[in-house]
Short mmCIF file of C-alpha atoms and ligand atoms in Angstrom, two decimals:
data_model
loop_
_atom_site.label_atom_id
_atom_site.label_comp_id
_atom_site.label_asym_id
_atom_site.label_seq_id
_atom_site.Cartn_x
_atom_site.Cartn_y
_atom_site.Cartn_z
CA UNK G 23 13.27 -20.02 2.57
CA UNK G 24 13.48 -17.64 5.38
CA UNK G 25 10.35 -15.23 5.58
CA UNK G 26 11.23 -11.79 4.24
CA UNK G 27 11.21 -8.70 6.51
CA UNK G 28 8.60 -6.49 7.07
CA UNK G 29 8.36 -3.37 5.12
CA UNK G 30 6.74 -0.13 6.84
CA UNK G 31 5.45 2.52 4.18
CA UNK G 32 4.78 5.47 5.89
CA UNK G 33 1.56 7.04 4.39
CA UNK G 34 2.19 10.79 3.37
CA UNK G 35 -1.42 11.58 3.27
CA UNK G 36 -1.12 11.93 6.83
CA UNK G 37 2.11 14.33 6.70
CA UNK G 38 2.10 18.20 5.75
CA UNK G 39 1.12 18.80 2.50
CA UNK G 40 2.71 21.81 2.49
CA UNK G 41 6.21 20.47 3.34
CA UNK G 42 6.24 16.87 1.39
CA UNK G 43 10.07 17.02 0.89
CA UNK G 44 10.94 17.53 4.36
CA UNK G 45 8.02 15.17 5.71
CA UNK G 46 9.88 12.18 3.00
CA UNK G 47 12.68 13.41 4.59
CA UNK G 48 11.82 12.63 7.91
CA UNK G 49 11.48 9.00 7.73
CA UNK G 50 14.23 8.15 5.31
CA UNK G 51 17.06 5.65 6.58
CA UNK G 52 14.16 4.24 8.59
CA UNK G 53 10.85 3.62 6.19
CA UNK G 54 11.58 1.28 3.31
CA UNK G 55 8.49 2.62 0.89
CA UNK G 56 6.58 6.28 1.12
CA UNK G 57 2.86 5.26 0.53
CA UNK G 58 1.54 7.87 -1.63
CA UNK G 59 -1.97 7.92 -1.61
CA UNK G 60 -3.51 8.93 -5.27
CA UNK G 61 -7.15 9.87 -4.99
CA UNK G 62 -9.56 11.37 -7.30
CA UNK G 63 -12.87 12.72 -6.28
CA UNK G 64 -14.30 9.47 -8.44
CA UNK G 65 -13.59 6.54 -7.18
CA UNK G 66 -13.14 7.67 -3.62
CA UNK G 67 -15.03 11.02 -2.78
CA UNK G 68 -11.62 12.56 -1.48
CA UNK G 69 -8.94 14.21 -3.52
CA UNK G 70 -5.21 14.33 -3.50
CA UNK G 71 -2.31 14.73 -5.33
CA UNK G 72 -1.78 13.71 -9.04
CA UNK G 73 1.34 13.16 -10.98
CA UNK G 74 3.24 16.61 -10.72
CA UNK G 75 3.92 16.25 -7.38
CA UNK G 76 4.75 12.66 -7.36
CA UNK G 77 7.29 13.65 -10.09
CA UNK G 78 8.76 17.02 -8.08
CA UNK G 79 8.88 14.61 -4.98
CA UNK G 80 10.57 11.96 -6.13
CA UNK G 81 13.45 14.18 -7.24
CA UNK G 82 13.29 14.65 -3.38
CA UNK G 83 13.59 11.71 -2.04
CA UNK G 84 15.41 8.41 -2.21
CA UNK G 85 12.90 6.59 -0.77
CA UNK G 86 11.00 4.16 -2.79
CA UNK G 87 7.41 5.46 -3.77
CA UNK G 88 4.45 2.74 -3.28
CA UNK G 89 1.60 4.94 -5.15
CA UNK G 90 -1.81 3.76 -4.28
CA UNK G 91 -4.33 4.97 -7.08
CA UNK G 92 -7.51 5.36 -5.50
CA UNK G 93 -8.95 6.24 -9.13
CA UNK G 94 -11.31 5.83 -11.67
CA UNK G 95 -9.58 4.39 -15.47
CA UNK G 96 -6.40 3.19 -13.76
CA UNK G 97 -5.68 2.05 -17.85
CA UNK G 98 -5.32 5.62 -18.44
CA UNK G 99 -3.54 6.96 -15.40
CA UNK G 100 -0.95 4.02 -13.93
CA UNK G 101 1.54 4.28 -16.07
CA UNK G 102 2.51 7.45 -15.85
CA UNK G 103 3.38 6.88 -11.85
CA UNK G 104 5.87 4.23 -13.42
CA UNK G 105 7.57 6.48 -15.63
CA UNK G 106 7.96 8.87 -13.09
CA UNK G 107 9.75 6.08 -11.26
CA UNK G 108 7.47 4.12 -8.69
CA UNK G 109 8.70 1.84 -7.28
CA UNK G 110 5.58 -0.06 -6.64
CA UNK G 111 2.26 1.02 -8.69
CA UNK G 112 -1.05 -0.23 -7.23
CA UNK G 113 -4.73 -0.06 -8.65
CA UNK G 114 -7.85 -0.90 -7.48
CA UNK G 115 -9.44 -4.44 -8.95
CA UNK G 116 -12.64 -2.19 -8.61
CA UNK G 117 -11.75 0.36 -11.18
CA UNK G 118 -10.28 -2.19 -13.52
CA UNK G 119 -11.96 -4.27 -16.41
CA UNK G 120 -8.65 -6.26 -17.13
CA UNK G 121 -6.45 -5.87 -14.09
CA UNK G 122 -3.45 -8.84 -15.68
CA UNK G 123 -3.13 -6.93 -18.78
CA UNK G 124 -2.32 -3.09 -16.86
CA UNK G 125 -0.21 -5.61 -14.30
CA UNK G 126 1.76 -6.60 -17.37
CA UNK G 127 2.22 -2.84 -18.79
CA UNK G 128 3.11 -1.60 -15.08
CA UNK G 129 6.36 -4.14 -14.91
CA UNK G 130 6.62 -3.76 -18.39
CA UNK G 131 7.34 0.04 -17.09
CA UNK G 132 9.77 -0.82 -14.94
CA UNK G 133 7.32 -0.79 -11.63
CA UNK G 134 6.52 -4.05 -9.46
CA UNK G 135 2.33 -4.22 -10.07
CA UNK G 136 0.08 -3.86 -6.52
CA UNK G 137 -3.48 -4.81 -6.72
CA UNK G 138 -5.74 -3.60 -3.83
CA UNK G 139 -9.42 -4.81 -2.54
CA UNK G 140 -11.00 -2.46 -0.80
CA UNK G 141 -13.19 -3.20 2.35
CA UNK G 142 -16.45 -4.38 0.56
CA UNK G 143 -15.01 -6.63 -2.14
CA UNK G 144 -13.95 -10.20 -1.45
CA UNK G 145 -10.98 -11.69 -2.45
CA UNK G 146 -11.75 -15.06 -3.61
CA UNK G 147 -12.81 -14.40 -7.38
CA UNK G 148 -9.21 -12.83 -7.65
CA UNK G 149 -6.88 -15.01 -6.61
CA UNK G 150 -5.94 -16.65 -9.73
CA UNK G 151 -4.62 -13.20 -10.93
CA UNK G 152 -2.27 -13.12 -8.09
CA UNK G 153 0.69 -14.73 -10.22
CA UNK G 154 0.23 -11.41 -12.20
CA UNK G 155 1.10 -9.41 -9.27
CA UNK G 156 3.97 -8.30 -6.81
CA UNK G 157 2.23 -6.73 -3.90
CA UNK G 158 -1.30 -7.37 -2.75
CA UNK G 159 -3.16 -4.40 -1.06
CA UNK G 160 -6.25 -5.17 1.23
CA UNK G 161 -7.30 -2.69 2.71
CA UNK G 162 -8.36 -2.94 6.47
CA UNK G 163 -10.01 0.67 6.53
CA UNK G 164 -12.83 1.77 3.74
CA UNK G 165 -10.39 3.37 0.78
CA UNK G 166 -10.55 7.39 0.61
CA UNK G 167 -9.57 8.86 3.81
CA UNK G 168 -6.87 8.50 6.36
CA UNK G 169 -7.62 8.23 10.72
CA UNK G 170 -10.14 5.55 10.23
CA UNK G 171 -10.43 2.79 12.91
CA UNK G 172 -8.89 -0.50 11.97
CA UNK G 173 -11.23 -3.58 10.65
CA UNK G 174 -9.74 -6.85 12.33
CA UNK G 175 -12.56 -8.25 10.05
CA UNK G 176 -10.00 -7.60 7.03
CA UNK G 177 -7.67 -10.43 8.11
CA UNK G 178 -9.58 -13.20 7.08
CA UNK G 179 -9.17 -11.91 3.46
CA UNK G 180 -5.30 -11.60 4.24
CA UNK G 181 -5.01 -15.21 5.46
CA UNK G 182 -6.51 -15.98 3.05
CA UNK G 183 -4.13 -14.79 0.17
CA UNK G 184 -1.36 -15.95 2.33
CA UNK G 185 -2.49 -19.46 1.65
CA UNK G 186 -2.95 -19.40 -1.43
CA UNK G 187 0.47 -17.60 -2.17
CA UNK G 188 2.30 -20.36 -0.09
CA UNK G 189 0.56 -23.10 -1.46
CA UNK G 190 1.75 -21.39 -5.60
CA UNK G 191 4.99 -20.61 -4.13
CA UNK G 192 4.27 -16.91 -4.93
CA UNK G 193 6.76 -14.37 -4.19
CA UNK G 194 3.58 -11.69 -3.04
CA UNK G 195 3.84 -9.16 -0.56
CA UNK G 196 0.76 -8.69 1.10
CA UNK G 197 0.05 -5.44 2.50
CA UNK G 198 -2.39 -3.71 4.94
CA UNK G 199 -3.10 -0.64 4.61
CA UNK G 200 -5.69 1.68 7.39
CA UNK G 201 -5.32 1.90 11.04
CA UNK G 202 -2.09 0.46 11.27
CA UNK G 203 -0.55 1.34 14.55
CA UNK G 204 1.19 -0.04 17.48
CA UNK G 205 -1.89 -1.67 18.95
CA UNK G 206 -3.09 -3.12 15.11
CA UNK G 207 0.30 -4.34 13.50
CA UNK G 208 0.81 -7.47 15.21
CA UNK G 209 -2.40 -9.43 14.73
CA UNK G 210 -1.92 -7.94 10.56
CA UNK G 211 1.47 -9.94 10.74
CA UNK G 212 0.11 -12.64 12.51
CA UNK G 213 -2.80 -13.27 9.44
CA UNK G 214 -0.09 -13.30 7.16
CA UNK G 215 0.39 -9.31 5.94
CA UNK G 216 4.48 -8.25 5.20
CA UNK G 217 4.00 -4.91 4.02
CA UNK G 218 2.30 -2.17 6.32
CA UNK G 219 1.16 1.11 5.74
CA UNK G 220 0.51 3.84 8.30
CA UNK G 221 -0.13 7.25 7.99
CA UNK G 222 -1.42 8.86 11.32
CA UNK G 223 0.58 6.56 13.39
CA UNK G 224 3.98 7.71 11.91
CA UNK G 225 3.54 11.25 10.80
CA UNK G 226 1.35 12.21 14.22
CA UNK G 227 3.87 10.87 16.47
CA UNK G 228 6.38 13.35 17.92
CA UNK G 229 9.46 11.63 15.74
CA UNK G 230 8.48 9.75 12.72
CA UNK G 231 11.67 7.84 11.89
CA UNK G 232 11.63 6.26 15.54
CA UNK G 233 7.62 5.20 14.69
CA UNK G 234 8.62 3.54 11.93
CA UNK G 235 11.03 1.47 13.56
CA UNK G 236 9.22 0.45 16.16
CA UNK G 237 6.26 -0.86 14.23
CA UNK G 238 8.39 -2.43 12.49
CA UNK G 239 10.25 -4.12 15.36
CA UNK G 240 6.68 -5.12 16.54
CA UNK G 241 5.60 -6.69 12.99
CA UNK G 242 9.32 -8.62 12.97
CA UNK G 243 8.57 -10.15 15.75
CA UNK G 244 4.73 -11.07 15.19
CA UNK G 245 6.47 -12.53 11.68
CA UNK G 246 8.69 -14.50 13.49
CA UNK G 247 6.39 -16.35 15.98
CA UNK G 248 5.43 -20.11 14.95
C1 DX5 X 54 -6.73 5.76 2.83
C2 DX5 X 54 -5.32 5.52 2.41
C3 DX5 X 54 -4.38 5.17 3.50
C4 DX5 X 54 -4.28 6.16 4.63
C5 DX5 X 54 -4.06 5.37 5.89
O1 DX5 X 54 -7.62 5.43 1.83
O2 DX5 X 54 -5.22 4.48 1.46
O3 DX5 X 54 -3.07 4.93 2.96
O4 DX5 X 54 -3.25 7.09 4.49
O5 DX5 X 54 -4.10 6.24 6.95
P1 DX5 X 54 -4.07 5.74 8.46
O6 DX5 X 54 -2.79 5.00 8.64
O7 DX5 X 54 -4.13 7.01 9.22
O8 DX5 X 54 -5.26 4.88 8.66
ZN1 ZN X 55 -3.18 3.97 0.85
#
Protein backbone atom coordinates (compact mmCIF):
# COMPACT_ATOMS: atom_id res chain seq x y z
CA UNK A 1 0.00 0.00 0.00
CA UNK A 2 1.40 3.24 -1.08
CA UNK A 3 1.42 5.93 1.83
CA UNK A 4 -1.41 8.42 1.35
CA UNK A 5 -0.72 12.13 0.64
CA UNK A 6 -0.44 14.70 2.94
CA UNK A 7 -3.37 16.81 3.71
CA UNK A 8 -2.78 20.66 4.70
CA UNK A 9 -5.85 22.20 6.70
CA UNK A 10 -5.40 25.64 6.79
CA UNK A 11 -6.49 26.92 10.29
CA UNK A 12 -9.10 29.84 9.95
CA UNK A 13 -8.55 31.01 13.42
CA UNK A 14 -5.68 32.69 12.06
CA UNK A 15 -7.65 34.38 8.99
CA UNK A 16 -10.09 37.53 9.24
CA UNK A 17 -12.89 36.93 11.14
CA UNK A 18 -14.58 39.45 9.59
CA UNK A 19 -14.22 38.10 6.01
CA UNK A 20 -14.43 34.05 6.61
CA UNK A 21 -15.96 33.48 3.10
CA UNK A 22 -13.38 35.19 1.23
CA UNK A 23 -10.45 33.96 3.64
CA UNK A 24 -12.07 29.92 2.71
CA UNK A 25 -11.94 31.29 -0.45
CA UNK A 26 -8.50 32.00 -0.62
CA UNK A 27 -7.06 28.67 -0.19
CA UNK A 28 -9.55 26.57 -2.08
CA UNK A 29 -8.17 24.41 -5.13
CA UNK A 30 -5.06 24.31 -2.95
CA UNK A 31 -6.01 23.26 0.93
CA UNK A 32 -7.73 19.91 1.13
CA UNK A 33 -9.57 20.59 4.79
CA UNK A 34 -10.37 24.27 6.50
CA UNK A 35 -9.46 23.61 10.24
CA UNK A 36 -12.07 25.32 12.11
CA UNK A 37 -11.13 25.84 15.45
CA UNK A 38 -14.32 25.53 18.01
CA UNK A 39 -13.49 26.98 21.38
CA UNK A 40 -15.47 27.77 24.36
CA UNK A 41 -14.26 29.85 27.19
CA UNK A 42 -14.41 26.23 29.24
CA UNK A 43 -12.29 23.97 28.22
CA UNK A 44 -9.78 26.33 26.71
CA UNK A 45 -9.93 29.97 28.22
CA UNK A 46 -10.35 31.41 24.56
CA UNK A 47 -13.52 31.75 22.60
CA UNK A 48 -14.57 31.37 19.03
CA UNK A 49 -17.09 30.63 16.81
CA UNK A 50 -20.05 28.16 17.43
CA UNK A 51 -22.33 26.49 15.04
CA UNK A 52 -24.06 29.47 13.11
CA UNK A 53 -21.18 30.36 11.46
CA UNK A 54 -19.90 26.99 10.71
CA UNK A 55 -23.36 26.47 9.09
CA UNK A 56 -23.41 30.14 7.04
CA UNK A 57 -19.75 29.14 6.03
CA UNK A 58 -20.10 26.05 4.79
CA UNK A 59 -22.76 27.25 2.36
CA UNK A 60 -19.56 29.21 1.35
CA UNK A 61 -17.25 27.02 0.69
CA UNK A 62 -16.52 23.71 -0.95
CA UNK A 63 -13.83 22.96 1.03
CA UNK A 64 -14.07 20.21 3.48
CA UNK A 65 -14.50 21.49 7.18
CA UNK A 66 -12.16 19.61 9.89
CA UNK A 67 -13.93 21.26 13.14
CA UNK A 68 -11.77 20.98 16.15
CA UNK A 69 -14.03 21.32 19.37
CA UNK A 70 -11.97 22.73 21.94
CA UNK A 71 -15.10 22.30 24.39
CA UNK A 72 -16.51 21.25 27.40
CA UNK A 73 -19.68 18.22 26.90
CA UNK A 74 -18.55 17.37 23.38
CA UNK A 75 -21.82 14.63 23.93
CA UNK A 76 -23.91 17.60 23.72
CA UNK A 77 -22.30 19.77 21.10
CA UNK A 78 -20.50 17.32 18.22
CA UNK A 79 -23.13 16.38 16.48
CA UNK A 80 -24.52 19.23 15.45
CA UNK A 81 -21.04 20.16 13.43
CA UNK A 82 -21.97 16.79 11.56
CA UNK A 83 -25.28 17.75 10.57
CA UNK A 84 -24.17 20.86 9.41
CA UNK A 85 -21.90 18.80 7.19
CA UNK A 86 -18.25 18.33 8.62
CA UNK A 87 -16.40 16.64 7.04
CA UNK A 88 -14.22 15.59 9.85
CA UNK A 89 -15.56 16.21 13.63
CA UNK A 90 -12.88 16.10 16.36
CA UNK A 91 -13.20 16.19 20.29
CA UNK A 92 -11.00 16.31 22.93
CA UNK A 93 -10.38 12.72 24.93
CA UNK A 94 -10.16 15.33 27.85
CA UNK A 95 -13.69 16.53 27.74
CA UNK A 96 -15.07 13.09 27.08
CA UNK A 97 -16.26 10.29 29.57
CA UNK A 98 -16.96 7.75 26.65
CA UNK A 99 -15.06 9.00 23.63
CA UNK A 100 -16.02 5.27 21.28
CA UNK A 101 -19.59 5.75 21.89
CA UNK A 102 -19.74 9.89 20.49
CA UNK A 103 -17.03 8.31 17.74
CA UNK A 104 -19.81 5.94 16.80
CA UNK A 105 -22.73 8.75 16.74
CA UNK A 106 -20.26 11.21 14.76
CA UNK A 107 -19.93 8.53 11.64
CA UNK A 108 -23.18 7.47 12.43
CA UNK A 109 -23.83 11.34 11.31
CA UNK A 110 -22.24 11.07 8.35
CA UNK A 111 -18.72 12.73 9.70
CA UNK A 112 -15.27 10.72 9.85
CA UNK A 113 -14.61 10.90 14.04
CA UNK A 114 -11.06 12.92 15.11
CA UNK A 115 -9.89 12.46 18.58
CA UNK A 116 -7.27 15.00 19.86
CA UNK A 117 -4.66 14.89 22.99
CA UNK A 118 -3.70 17.93 23.95
CA UNK A 119 -0.07 18.78 25.09
CA UNK A 120 -0.26 17.45 28.76
CA UNK A 121 -2.06 14.16 28.22
CA UNK A 122 -0.26 11.03 27.05
CA UNK A 123 -1.32 8.88 24.53
CA UNK A 124 -0.72 5.46 25.66
CA UNK A 125 -3.99 4.73 27.79
CA UNK A 126 -5.83 5.56 24.42
CA UNK A 127 -4.65 3.67 21.91
CA UNK A 128 -6.94 0.83 21.97
CA UNK A 129 -9.77 3.32 21.03
CA UNK A 130 -7.96 4.19 17.93
CA UNK A 131 -9.94 1.49 15.77
CA UNK A 132 -12.92 3.80 16.76
CA UNK A 133 -11.43 6.65 15.03
CA UNK A 134 -10.52 8.25 11.54
CA UNK A 135 -8.18 11.04 12.31
CA UNK A 136 -5.96 11.39 15.34
CA UNK A 137 -5.22 15.01 16.57
CA UNK A 138 -2.09 15.62 18.84
CA UNK A 139 -1.55 18.60 19.37
CA UNK A 140 2.11 19.99 19.26
CA UNK A 141 1.11 23.51 20.76
CA UNK A 142 -1.02 23.81 24.28
CA UNK A 143 -4.91 23.77 22.82
CA UNK A 144 -6.68 27.39 22.97
CA UNK A 145 -4.76 29.84 21.06
CA UNK A 146 -3.13 30.15 17.72
CA UNK A 147 0.97 31.72 17.14
CA UNK A 148 2.34 29.43 19.72
CA UNK A 149 5.89 28.00 19.23
CA UNK A 150 6.03 24.43 18.08
CA UNK A 151 6.78 21.43 20.74
CA UNK A 152 9.20 18.92 18.86
CA UNK A 153 8.56 17.13 22.25
CA UNK A 154 4.97 16.19 20.71
CA UNK A 155 6.46 13.72 18.20
CA UNK A 156 7.23 11.06 20.36
CA UNK A 157 3.43 10.76 21.04
CA UNK A 158 2.94 10.82 17.10
CA UNK A 159 5.42 7.98 16.51
CA UNK A 160 4.05 6.53 18.67
CA UNK A 161 0.41 6.17 17.25
CA UNK A 162 2.03 5.59 13.98
CA UNK A 163 3.20 2.27 15.30
CA UNK A 164 0.62 1.18 16.66
CA UNK A 165 -1.69 2.07 13.60
CA UNK A 166 0.77 0.13 11.27
CA UNK A 167 1.18 -2.67 13.37
CA UNK A 168 -3.44 -2.89 13.45
CA UNK A 169 -3.36 -2.05 9.91
CA UNK A 170 -5.40 1.10 10.79
CA UNK A 171 -6.48 3.37 8.17
CA UNK A 172 -5.73 6.69 10.83
CA UNK A 173 -4.70 9.93 9.80
CA UNK A 174 -2.62 11.42 12.23
CA UNK A 175 -2.56 15.02 12.45
CA UNK A 176 -0.50 17.88 14.03
CA UNK A 177 -1.87 20.64 14.77
CA UNK A 178 0.28 24.19 16.38
CA UNK A 179 3.27 25.78 14.93
CA UNK A 180 3.19 24.12 11.80
CA UNK A 181 5.27 25.99 9.33
CA UNK A 182 7.92 25.66 6.81
CA UNK A 183 10.70 25.17 9.32
CA UNK A 184 8.28 22.50 11.64
CA UNK A 185 6.48 20.30 8.90
CA UNK A 186 9.13 18.06 7.94
CA UNK A 187 10.39 16.52 11.16
CA UNK A 188 6.01 16.18 11.94
CA UNK A 189 6.09 13.97 8.69
CA UNK A 190 9.11 12.39 9.48
CA UNK A 191 7.48 11.00 13.18
CA UNK A 192 4.79 9.72 11.28
CA UNK A 193 1.94 12.81 11.14
CA UNK A 194 -0.23 12.93 7.45
CA UNK A 195 -2.51 15.57 8.22
CA UNK A 196 -1.20 19.19 9.12
CA UNK A 197 -2.75 22.11 10.34
CA UNK A 198 -1.49 25.67 10.16
CA UNK A 199 -2.99 28.75 10.82
CA UNK A 200 -0.43 31.69 11.03
CA UNK A 201 1.80 30.14 8.54
CA UNK A 202 -0.88 30.15 5.72
CA UNK A 203 -3.20 33.00 6.43
CA UNK A 204 -0.03 35.51 7.48
CA UNK A 205 1.80 34.83 4.43
CA UNK A 206 1.36 37.31 1.57
CA UNK A 207 -0.64 34.48 -0.70
CA UNK A 208 -2.23 31.72 1.17
CA UNK A 209 -3.02 29.22 -1.61
CA UNK A 210 0.83 29.22 -2.65
CA UNK A 211 1.60 28.46 1.45
CA UNK A 212 -0.38 25.74 1.34
CA UNK A 213 1.25 24.17 -1.43
CA UNK A 214 4.41 24.50 -0.46
CA UNK A 215 4.08 22.96 2.95
CA UNK A 216 2.65 20.55 1.47
CA UNK A 217 5.35 19.89 -1.15
CA UNK A 218 7.74 19.92 1.91
CA UNK A 219 5.59 17.25 4.03
CA UNK A 220 5.38 14.98 0.51
CA UNK A 221 8.64 14.79 0.40
CA UNK A 222 9.56 14.25 4.25
CA UNK A 223 6.64 11.30 3.66
CA UNK A 224 8.44 9.93 1.02
CA UNK A 225 11.99 9.53 2.50
CA UNK A 226 12.91 5.83 3.76
C1 LIG B 1 -5.09 26.26 18.69
C2 LIG B 1 -5.74 25.68 17.46
C3 LIG B 1 -4.90 25.67 16.25
C4 LIG B 1 -4.35 27.00 15.81
C5 LIG B 1 -2.99 26.74 15.23
O1 LIG B 1 -5.59 25.69 19.84
O2 LIG B 1 -6.16 24.36 17.68
O3 LIG B 1 -5.62 25.06 15.17
O4 LIG B 1 -5.14 27.65 14.86
O5 LIG B 1 -2.42 27.95 14.93
P1 LIG B 1 -0.90 28.09 14.46
O6 LIG B 1 -0.78 27.31 13.19
O7 LIG B 1 -0.76 29.55 14.27
O8 LIG B 1 -0.05 27.54 15.55
ZN1 LIG C 1 -7.03 23.37 15.92
Amino acid sequence: MSAPSPVVAPSILAADFARLAEEARAVEGAADWLHVDVMDNHFVPNLTIGLPVVQSLRAATTIPFDVHLMIEDPRRWAPGYADAGAYNVTFHVEASDDPVSLAKDLRAAGAKAGLAIDRDTSIEPYLDLLPSFDTLLIMTIKAGFGGQKFLPAMLDKVAAARRHARAGHLELRIEVDGGIAEETIAQAAEAGADAFVAGTAVYSAQDPAEAVRKLRGIAARAMAEP
